[in-house]
CSV table of N, CA and C in Angstrom, one decimal:
chain,number,residue,atom,x,y,z
A,12,UNK,N,18.7,26.5,-45.4
A,12,UNK,CA,18.4,27.5,-44.2
A,12,UNK,C,17.5,26.5,-43.6
A,13,UNK,N,16.5,25.7,-44.4
A,13,UNK,CA,15.8,24.9,-43.9
A,13,UNK,C,16.3,23.8,-42.8
A,14,UNK,N,17.7,23.5,-43.2
A,14,UNK,CA,18.2,22.3,-42.5
A,14,UNK,C,18.6,22.8,-41.0
A,15,UNK,N,19.0,24.2,-41.0
A,15,UNK,CA,19.3,24.9,-39.7
A,15,UNK,C,18.0,24.7,-38.8
A,16,UNK,N,16.7,25.2,-39.2
A,16,UNK,CA,15.9,24.9,-38.4
A,16,UNK,C,15.6,23.7,-38.2
A,17,UNK,N,15.5,22.8,-38.8
A,17,UNK,CA,15.2,21.6,-38.3
A,17,UNK,C,16.2,21.2,-37.3
A,18,UNK,N,17.7,21.2,-37.3
A,18,UNK,CA,18.5,20.5,-36.7
A,18,UNK,C,18.4,21.5,-35.2
A,19,UNK,N,17.7,22.8,-35.1
A,19,UNK,CA,17.4,23.5,-34.1
A,19,UNK,C,16.3,22.8,-33.3
A,20,UNK,N,15.1,22.7,-34.1
A,20,UNK,CA,14.2,21.6,-33.5
A,20,UNK,C,14.4,20.3,-32.7
A,21,UNK,N,15.4,19.7,-33.5
A,21,UNK,CA,16.1,18.5,-32.9
A,21,UNK,C,16.5,18.6,-31.9
A,22,UNK,N,17.6,19.7,-31.6
A,22,UNK,CA,18.2,20.0,-30.2
A,22,UNK,C,17.2,20.3,-29.2
A,23,UNK,N,16.1,21.0,-29.5
A,23,UNK,CA,15.1,21.3,-28.5
A,23,UNK,C,14.4,20.2,-28.0
A,24,UNK,N,14.1,19.5,-29.0
A,24,UNK,CA,13.4,18.2,-28.7
A,24,UNK,C,14.3,17.3,-27.8
A,25,UNK,N,15.6,17.4,-27.8
A,25,UNK,CA,16.6,16.5,-27.2
A,25,UNK,C,16.4,17.2,-25.8
A,26,UNK,N,16.6,18.4,-25.7
A,26,UNK,CA,16.5,19.1,-24.3
A,26,UNK,C,15.4,18.9,-23.8
A,27,UNK,N,14.4,18.6,-24.0
A,27,UNK,CA,12.9,18.5,-23.6
A,27,UNK,C,13.0,17.2,-23.1
A,28,UNK,N,13.5,16.0,-23.7
A,28,UNK,CA,13.4,14.9,-23.4
A,28,UNK,C,14.2,14.5,-22.0
A,29,UNK,N,15.5,15.4,-22.3
A,29,UNK,CA,16.8,15.0,-21.0
A,29,UNK,C,15.8,15.8,-19.9
A,30,UNK,N,15.0,16.6,-19.9
A,30,UNK,CA,14.4,17.5,-18.8
A,30,UNK,C,13.2,16.5,-18.1
A,31,UNK,N,12.6,15.7,-18.8
A,31,UNK,CA,11.8,14.7,-18.1
A,31,UNK,C,12.4,13.6,-17.3
A,32,UNK,N,13.6,13.2,-17.5
A,32,UNK,CA,14.3,12.3,-16.7
A,32,UNK,C,14.3,11.2,-17.3
A,33,UNK,N,14.9,10.0,-16.7
A,33,UNK,CA,14.5,8.7,-17.4
A,33,UNK,C,13.3,8.4,-17.1
A,34,UNK,N,13.0,7.3,-18.0
A,34,UNK,CA,11.8,6.6,-18.1
A,34,UNK,C,11.9,5.0,-17.1
A,35,UNK,N,11.0,5.1,-16.3
A,35,UNK,CA,10.8,3.7,-15.7
A,35,UNK,C,10.3,2.7,-16.3
A,36,UNK,N,11.0,1.4,-16.4
A,36,UNK,CA,10.3,0.3,-16.9
A,36,UNK,C,9.0,-0.1,-16.4
A,37,UNK,N,8.1,-0.6,-17.3
A,37,UNK,CA,6.8,-0.8,-16.8
A,37,UNK,C,6.8,-2.1,-15.7
A,38,UNK,N,6.6,-2.2,-14.4
A,38,UNK,CA,6.1,-3.1,-13.5
A,38,UNK,C,5.9,-4.3,-14.0
A,39,UNK,N,6.5,-5.4,-13.8
A,39,UNK,CA,6.0,-6.8,-14.1
A,39,UNK,C,5.2,-7.4,-12.9
A,40,UNK,N,3.9,-7.5,-13.3
A,40,UNK,CA,3.3,-7.7,-12.4
A,40,UNK,C,2.4,-9.3,-12.8
A,41,UNK,N,2.8,-10.2,-12.1
A,41,UNK,CA,2.4,-11.7,-12.0
A,41,UNK,C,1.5,-12.0,-11.0
A,42,UNK,N,0.3,-12.7,-11.4
A,42,UNK,CA,-0.4,-13.2,-10.1
A,42,UNK,C,0.2,-14.2,-9.3
A,43,UNK,N,0.7,-15.2,-10.0
A,43,UNK,CA,1.6,-16.2,-9.3
A,43,UNK,C,2.5,-15.8,-8.4
A,44,UNK,N,3.1,-14.5,-8.5
A,44,UNK,CA,4.3,-13.9,-7.6
A,44,UNK,C,3.4,-13.4,-6.5
A,45,UNK,N,2.1,-12.8,-7.0
A,45,UNK,CA,1.4,-12.0,-5.7
A,45,UNK,C,0.7,-13.0,-5.0
A,46,UNK,N,0.0,-14.0,-5.6
A,46,UNK,CA,-0.9,-15.1,-4.7
A,46,UNK,C,-0.1,-16.1,-4.2
A,47,UNK,N,1.1,-16.3,-4.7
A,47,UNK,CA,2.3,-17.6,-4.3
A,47,UNK,C,2.7,-17.4,-2.5
A,48,UNK,N,2.5,-16.2,-2.4
A,48,UNK,CA,3.3,-15.8,-1.0
A,48,UNK,C,2.4,-15.6,0.3
A,49,UNK,N,3.3,-16.1,1.2
A,49,UNK,CA,2.8,-16.0,2.4
A,49,UNK,C,2.8,-14.5,3.3
A,50,UNK,N,1.8,-13.9,3.1
A,50,UNK,CA,2.2,-12.5,3.8
A,50,UNK,C,2.3,-12.4,5.4
A,51,UNK,N,2.1,-13.3,6.0
A,51,UNK,CA,2.5,-13.2,7.4
A,51,UNK,C,4.2,-13.5,7.7
A,52,UNK,N,4.9,-13.4,6.7
A,52,UNK,CA,6.3,-13.8,6.6
A,52,UNK,C,6.6,-12.2,6.2
A,53,UNK,N,7.7,-11.6,6.7
A,53,UNK,CA,8.3,-10.3,6.5
A,53,UNK,C,8.8,-10.4,5.3
A,54,UNK,N,9.4,-11.3,4.4
A,54,UNK,CA,10.2,-11.5,3.2
A,54,UNK,C,8.6,-11.1,2.3
A,55,UNK,N,7.6,-11.8,2.3
A,55,UNK,CA,6.8,-11.4,1.6
A,55,UNK,C,5.9,-9.9,1.8
A,56,UNK,N,6.1,-9.5,2.9
A,56,UNK,CA,5.6,-8.2,3.1
A,56,UNK,C,6.3,-7.1,2.3
A,57,UNK,N,7.8,-7.3,2.6
A,57,UNK,CA,8.8,-6.5,1.9
A,57,UNK,C,8.5,-6.4,0.3
A,58,UNK,N,8.2,-7.8,-0.5
A,58,UNK,CA,8.0,-8.0,-1.7
A,58,UNK,C,6.8,-7.0,-2.1
A,59,UNK,N,5.9,-7.5,-1.3
A,59,UNK,CA,4.5,-6.6,-1.7
A,59,UNK,C,4.6,-5.0,-1.6
A,60,UNK,N,5.3,-4.5,-0.7
A,60,UNK,CA,5.1,-3.0,-0.6
A,60,UNK,C,6.3,-2.5,-1.6
A,61,UNK,N,7.4,-3.4,-1.7
A,61,UNK,CA,8.1,-2.8,-3.0
A,61,UNK,C,7.6,-2.6,-4.4
A,62,UNK,N,6.4,-3.9,-4.7
A,62,UNK,CA,5.9,-3.7,-5.9
A,62,UNK,C,5.0,-2.6,-5.6
A,63,UNK,N,4.3,-2.5,-4.5
A,63,UNK,CA,3.3,-1.3,-4.7
A,63,UNK,C,4.2,-0.3,-5.1
A,64,UNK,N,5.1,0.1,-4.4
A,64,UNK,CA,6.0,1.4,-4.8
A,64,UNK,C,6.3,1.3,-6.1
A,65,UNK,N,6.9,0.2,-6.6
A,65,UNK,CA,7.1,0.2,-8.2
A,65,UNK,C,6.2,0.6,-9.0
A,66,UNK,N,4.9,-0.2,-8.6
A,66,UNK,CA,3.9,0.5,-9.8
A,66,UNK,C,3.3,1.5,-9.4
A,67,UNK,N,3.4,2.5,-8.0
A,67,UNK,CA,2.9,3.7,-8.0
A,67,UNK,C,3.9,4.5,-9.0
A,68,UNK,N,5.3,4.5,-8.4
A,68,UNK,CA,6.5,5.4,-9.2
A,68,UNK,C,6.4,5.0,-10.6
A,69,UNK,N,5.9,4.0,-11.5
A,69,UNK,CA,5.7,4.3,-12.8
A,69,UNK,C,4.5,5.1,-13.1
A,70,UNK,N,3.3,5.1,-12.4
A,70,UNK,CA,2.4,5.6,-12.8
A,70,UNK,C,2.7,7.4,-12.5
A,71,UNK,N,3.4,7.3,-11.6
A,71,UNK,CA,3.6,8.9,-11.0
A,71,UNK,C,4.3,9.3,-11.9
A,72,UNK,N,5.2,8.7,-12.5
A,72,UNK,CA,6.3,9.2,-13.4
A,72,UNK,C,5.6,9.5,-15.0
A,73,UNK,N,4.5,8.4,-15.4
A,73,UNK,CA,4.0,8.9,-16.7
A,73,UNK,C,2.9,10.1,-16.4
A,74,UNK,N,2.3,10.6,-15.2
A,74,UNK,CA,1.4,11.5,-15.1
A,74,UNK,C,2.5,12.7,-14.9
A,75,UNK,N,3.6,12.8,-14.5
A,75,UNK,CA,4.4,13.9,-14.5
A,75,UNK,C,4.7,14.3,-15.8
A,76,UNK,N,5.1,13.2,-16.7
A,76,UNK,CA,5.5,13.6,-18.1
A,76,UNK,C,4.5,14.3,-18.8
A,77,UNK,N,3.0,13.9,-18.4
A,77,UNK,CA,1.9,14.4,-19.2
A,77,UNK,C,1.6,15.8,-18.6
A,78,UNK,N,1.7,16.3,-17.2
A,78,UNK,CA,1.1,17.1,-16.7
A,78,UNK,C,2.0,18.1,-16.4
A,79,UNK,N,3.1,17.7,-16.0
A,79,UNK,CA,4.2,18.6,-15.5
A,79,UNK,C,4.0,18.7,-13.7
A,80,UNK,N,3.2,18.2,-13.1
A,80,UNK,CA,3.0,18.3,-11.7
A,80,UNK,C,3.8,16.9,-10.9
A,81,UNK,N,4.8,17.3,-10.1
A,81,UNK,CA,5.4,16.1,-9.6
A,81,UNK,C,5.0,15.8,-8.3
A,82,UNK,N,4.7,14.8,-8.3
A,82,UNK,CA,4.6,13.8,-7.1
A,82,UNK,C,5.1,13.9,-6.0
A,83,UNK,N,4.9,13.7,-4.9
A,83,UNK,CA,5.7,13.9,-3.4
A,83,UNK,C,6.1,12.2,-3.5
A,84,UNK,N,7.1,11.9,-4.0
A,84,UNK,CA,7.6,10.5,-3.9
A,84,UNK,C,8.1,10.2,-2.6
A,85,UNK,N,8.5,11.2,-1.8
A,85,UNK,CA,9.1,10.7,-0.4
A,85,UNK,C,8.2,10.4,0.4
A,86,UNK,N,7.0,11.2,0.0
A,86,UNK,CA,6.1,11.0,1.1
A,86,UNK,C,5.2,9.6,1.1
A,87,UNK,N,5.2,9.0,-0.6
A,87,UNK,CA,4.8,7.9,-0.5
A,87,UNK,C,5.9,6.5,-0.3
A,88,UNK,N,7.0,7.0,-0.3
A,88,UNK,CA,7.8,6.1,0.2
A,88,UNK,C,8.0,6.0,1.8
A,89,UNK,N,7.7,6.9,2.3
A,89,UNK,CA,7.4,7.1,4.2
A,89,UNK,C,6.2,6.3,4.5
A,90,UNK,N,5.2,6.5,3.7
A,90,UNK,CA,3.9,5.3,3.8
A,90,UNK,C,4.4,4.1,3.8
A,91,UNK,N,5.0,3.9,2.7
A,91,UNK,CA,5.6,2.6,2.5
A,91,UNK,C,6.2,1.9,3.8
A,92,UNK,N,7.0,2.8,4.3
A,92,UNK,CA,7.8,2.5,5.5
A,92,UNK,C,7.2,2.1,6.8
A,93,UNK,N,6.2,3.1,6.8
A,93,UNK,CA,5.5,3.2,8.1
A,93,UNK,C,4.7,1.8,7.9
A,94,UNK,N,4.3,1.3,6.8
A,94,UNK,CA,3.2,0.0,6.7
A,94,UNK,C,4.3,-0.9,7.0
A,95,UNK,N,5.6,-0.9,6.6
A,95,UNK,CA,6.5,-1.9,6.8
A,95,UNK,C,6.8,-2.4,8.2
A,96,UNK,N,7.1,-1.1,8.8
A,96,UNK,CA,7.3,-1.1,10.3
A,96,UNK,C,6.0,-1.6,11.0
A,97,UNK,N,4.8,-1.2,10.6
A,97,UNK,CA,3.8,-1.9,11.6
A,97,UNK,C,3.8,-3.3,10.9
A,98,UNK,N,3.8,-3.7,9.9
A,98,UNK,CA,3.9,-5.2,9.6
A,98,UNK,C,4.9,-5.9,10.6
A,99,UNK,N,6.2,-5.3,10.8
A,99,UNK,CA,7.3,-5.9,11.5
A,99,UNK,C,7.1,-6.3,13.0
A,100,UNK,N,6.5,-5.4,13.4
A,100,UNK,CA,6.2,-5.3,14.9
A,100,UNK,C,4.8,-5.6,15.1
A,101,UNK,N,3.9,-5.9,14.2
A,101,UNK,CA,2.5,-6.7,14.4
A,101,UNK,C,2.1,-7.3,15.9
A,102,UNK,N,3.4,-8.1,16.0
A,102,UNK,CA,2.9,-9.1,17.3
A,102,UNK,C,3.2,-8.1,18.5
A,103,UNK,N,3.9,-7.1,18.3
A,103,UNK,CA,4.0,-6.1,19.4
A,103,UNK,C,3.2,-5.4,19.8
A,104,UNK,N,2.5,-4.6,18.7
A,104,UNK,CA,1.5,-3.4,18.7
A,104,UNK,C,0.2,-3.8,18.3
A,105,UNK,N,-0.1,-4.8,17.7
A,105,UNK,CA,-1.1,-5.2,17.3
A,105,UNK,C,-1.8,-5.0,15.5
A,106,UNK,N,-2.6,-5.8,15.2
A,106,UNK,CA,-3.0,-5.6,14.0
A,106,UNK,C,-3.7,-4.3,13.6
A,107,UNK,N,-4.5,-3.7,14.7
A,107,UNK,CA,-4.9,-2.4,14.6
A,107,UNK,C,-4.0,-1.3,14.1
A,108,UNK,N,-2.8,-1.3,14.6
A,108,UNK,CA,-1.8,-0.3,14.2
A,108,UNK,C,-1.4,-0.5,12.9
A,109,UNK,N,-1.2,-2.0,12.5
A,109,UNK,CA,-1.1,-2.2,10.8
A,109,UNK,C,-1.9,-1.6,10.1
A,110,UNK,N,-3.4,-1.9,10.3
A,110,UNK,CA,-4.2,-1.2,9.8
A,110,UNK,C,-4.4,0.2,9.3
A,111,UNK,N,-4.1,0.9,10.4
A,111,UNK,CA,-3.8,2.4,10.5
A,111,UNK,C,-2.9,2.7,9.7
A,112,UNK,N,-1.5,1.9,9.4
A,112,UNK,CA,-0.4,2.3,8.7
A,112,UNK,C,-0.8,2.1,7.3
A,113,UNK,N,-1.9,1.2,7.0
A,113,UNK,CA,-2.1,0.8,5.6
A,113,UNK,C,-3.2,1.7,5.1
A,114,UNK,N,-4.1,2.3,5.9
A,114,UNK,CA,-5.2,2.8,5.4
A,114,UNK,C,-4.8,4.6,4.8
A,115,UNK,N,-3.5,5.2,4.9
A,115,UNK,CA,-3.2,6.3,3.9
A,115,UNK,C,-2.6,5.9,2.9
A,116,UNK,N,-1.9,4.6,2.8
A,116,UNK,CA,-1.5,4.3,1.4
A,116,UNK,C,-2.4,3.8,0.7
A,117,UNK,N,-3.6,3.2,1.2
A,117,UNK,CA,-4.6,2.8,0.0
A,117,UNK,C,-5.3,4.1,-0.2
A,118,UNK,N,-5.4,5.0,0.4
A,118,UNK,CA,-5.8,6.2,0.2
A,118,UNK,C,-5.2,6.8,-1.0
A,119,UNK,N,-3.9,6.9,-0.8
A,119,UNK,CA,-3.0,7.4,-1.8
A,119,UNK,C,-3.3,6.7,-3.0
A,120,UNK,N,-3.3,5.5,-3.1
A,120,UNK,CA,-3.4,4.7,-4.4
A,120,UNK,C,-4.5,4.8,-5.1
A,121,UNK,N,-5.6,5.1,-4.2
A,121,UNK,CA,-7.2,5.0,-4.8
A,121,UNK,C,-6.9,6.5,-5.5
A,122,UNK,N,-6.7,7.8,-4.8
A,122,UNK,CA,-6.5,9.1,-5.1
A,122,UNK,C,-5.8,9.2,-6.6
A,123,UNK,N,-4.7,8.1,-6.8
A,123,UNK,CA,-3.9,8.0,-8.0
A,123,UNK,C,-4.6,7.4,-9.3
A,124,UNK,N,-5.6,6.6,-9.0
A,124,UNK,CA,-6.1,5.5,-9.7
A,124,UNK,C,-7.0,6.8,-10.9
A,125,UNK,N,-6.6,6.2,-12.2
A,125,UNK,CA,-7.2,6.9,-13.3
A,125,UNK,C,-7.7,5.5,-13.9
A,126,UNK,N,-8.4,6.0,-15.0
A,126,UNK,CA,-9.1,4.9,-16.1
A,126,UNK,C,-7.8,4.2,-16.9
A,127,UNK,N,-6.6,4.9,-17.1
A,127,UNK,CA,-5.7,4.2,-17.7
A,127,UNK,C,-5.0,3.2,-16.9
A,128,UNK,N,-4.8,3.6,-15.5
A,128,UNK,CA,-4.0,2.7,-14.8
A,128,UNK,C,-4.6,1.5,-13.9
A,129,UNK,N,-6.1,1.7,-14.2
A,129,UNK,CA,-6.6,1.2,-12.8
A,129,UNK,C,-6.5,-0.4,-12.4
A,130,UNK,N,-6.0,-1.1,-13.8
A,130,UNK,CA,-5.8,-2.5,-13.6
A,130,UNK,C,-4.4,-2.7,-12.6
A,131,UNK,N,-3.2,-2.0,-12.8
A,131,UNK,CA,-1.9,-1.9,-11.8
A,131,UNK,C,-2.5,-1.2,-10.8
A,132,UNK,N,-3.2,-0.3,-10.2
A,132,UNK,CA,-3.2,0.2,-9.1
A,132,UNK,C,-4.5,-0.8,-8.5
A,133,UNK,N,-5.1,-1.6,-9.1
A,133,UNK,CA,-5.9,-2.6,-8.6
A,133,UNK,C,-5.2,-3.7,-8.1
A,134,UNK,N,-4.0,-4.1,-8.6
A,134,UNK,CA,-3.3,-5.1,-8.0
A,134,UNK,C,-2.4,-4.5,-7.0
A,135,UNK,N,-2.1,-3.1,-6.8
A,135,UNK,CA,-1.6,-3.1,-5.7
A,135,UNK,C,-2.1,-2.7,-4.6
A,136,UNK,N,-3.6,-2.4,-4.8
A,136,UNK,CA,-4.2,-2.6,-3.8
A,136,UNK,C,-4.8,-4.0,-3.1
A,137,UNK,N,-4.7,-4.9,-3.9
A,137,UNK,CA,-4.9,-6.2,-3.6
A,137,UNK,C,-3.7,-6.4,-2.7
A,138,UNK,N,-2.6,-6.1,-3.3
A,138,UNK,CA,-1.0,-6.4,-2.3
A,138,UNK,C,-1.3,-5.8,-1.3
A,139,UNK,N,-1.7,-4.6,-1.0
A,139,UNK,CA,-2.0,-4.0,0.4
A,139,UNK,C,-2.8,-4.5,1.2
A,140,UNK,N,-4.1,-5.1,0.6
A,140,UNK,CA,-5.0,-5.6,1.4
A,140,UNK,C,-4.6,-7.2,2.0
A,141,UNK,N,-3.6,-7.7,1.0
A,141,UNK,CA,-3.2,-9.0,1.5
A,141,UNK,C,-2.3,-8.9,2.8
A,142,UNK,N,-1.3,-7.7,2.7
A,142,UNK,CA,-0.4,-7.5,3.8
A,142,UNK,C,-1.2,-7.1,4.9
A,143,UNK,N,-2.1,-6.4,4.9
A,143,UNK,CA,-3.1,-6.0,5.9
A,143,UNK,C,-3.9,-7.0,6.6
A,144,UNK,N,-4.5,-7.9,5.7
A,144,UNK,CA,-5.5,-8.9,6.2
A,144,UNK,C,-5.0,-10.3,6.5
A,145,UNK,N,-3.5,-10.3,6.2
A,145,UNK,CA,-3.2,-12.0,6.4
A,145,UNK,C,-3.1,-12.0,8.1
A,146,UNK,N,-3.5,-13.1,8.5
A,146,UNK,CA,-3.4,-13.3,9.9
A,146,UNK,C,-2.1,-13.4,10.5
A,147,UNK,N,-2.0,-12.9,11.4
A,147,UNK,CA,-0.8,-13.4,12.4
A,147,UNK,C,-0.2,-14.4,12.8
A,148,UNK,N,0.8,-14.7,13.4
A,148,UNK,CA,1.5,-16.0,13.5
A,148,UNK,C,0.9,-16.4,15.0
């Protein structure tokens, strides 16, 4: 009878693991990749925002696995797209619009920062700052 109970516990554990969904790999953050780019170019802005999104998604998945509250990933993606559009059109609409588009992204990253993820989130904030404060052509 002990084997049957253990088998049922094993099945329950498998079901709970499947409910959490796939785990994301830890984002690879290298200073050379971040500091070695020219953030006045759109390619570097895309890299930066995708890296910020990757970092935020990883830590949101960890938080959701611990607490069961699901963060609104679509809202964060929307903030990243708004920042990308503002960076793309910075010559037309000016740097003030870029700063306005970056501000809610920074606030969201700061709200998500904890003692456990502060190193990664600090890198994400550095990326966002580099995008915001890089001089325009």
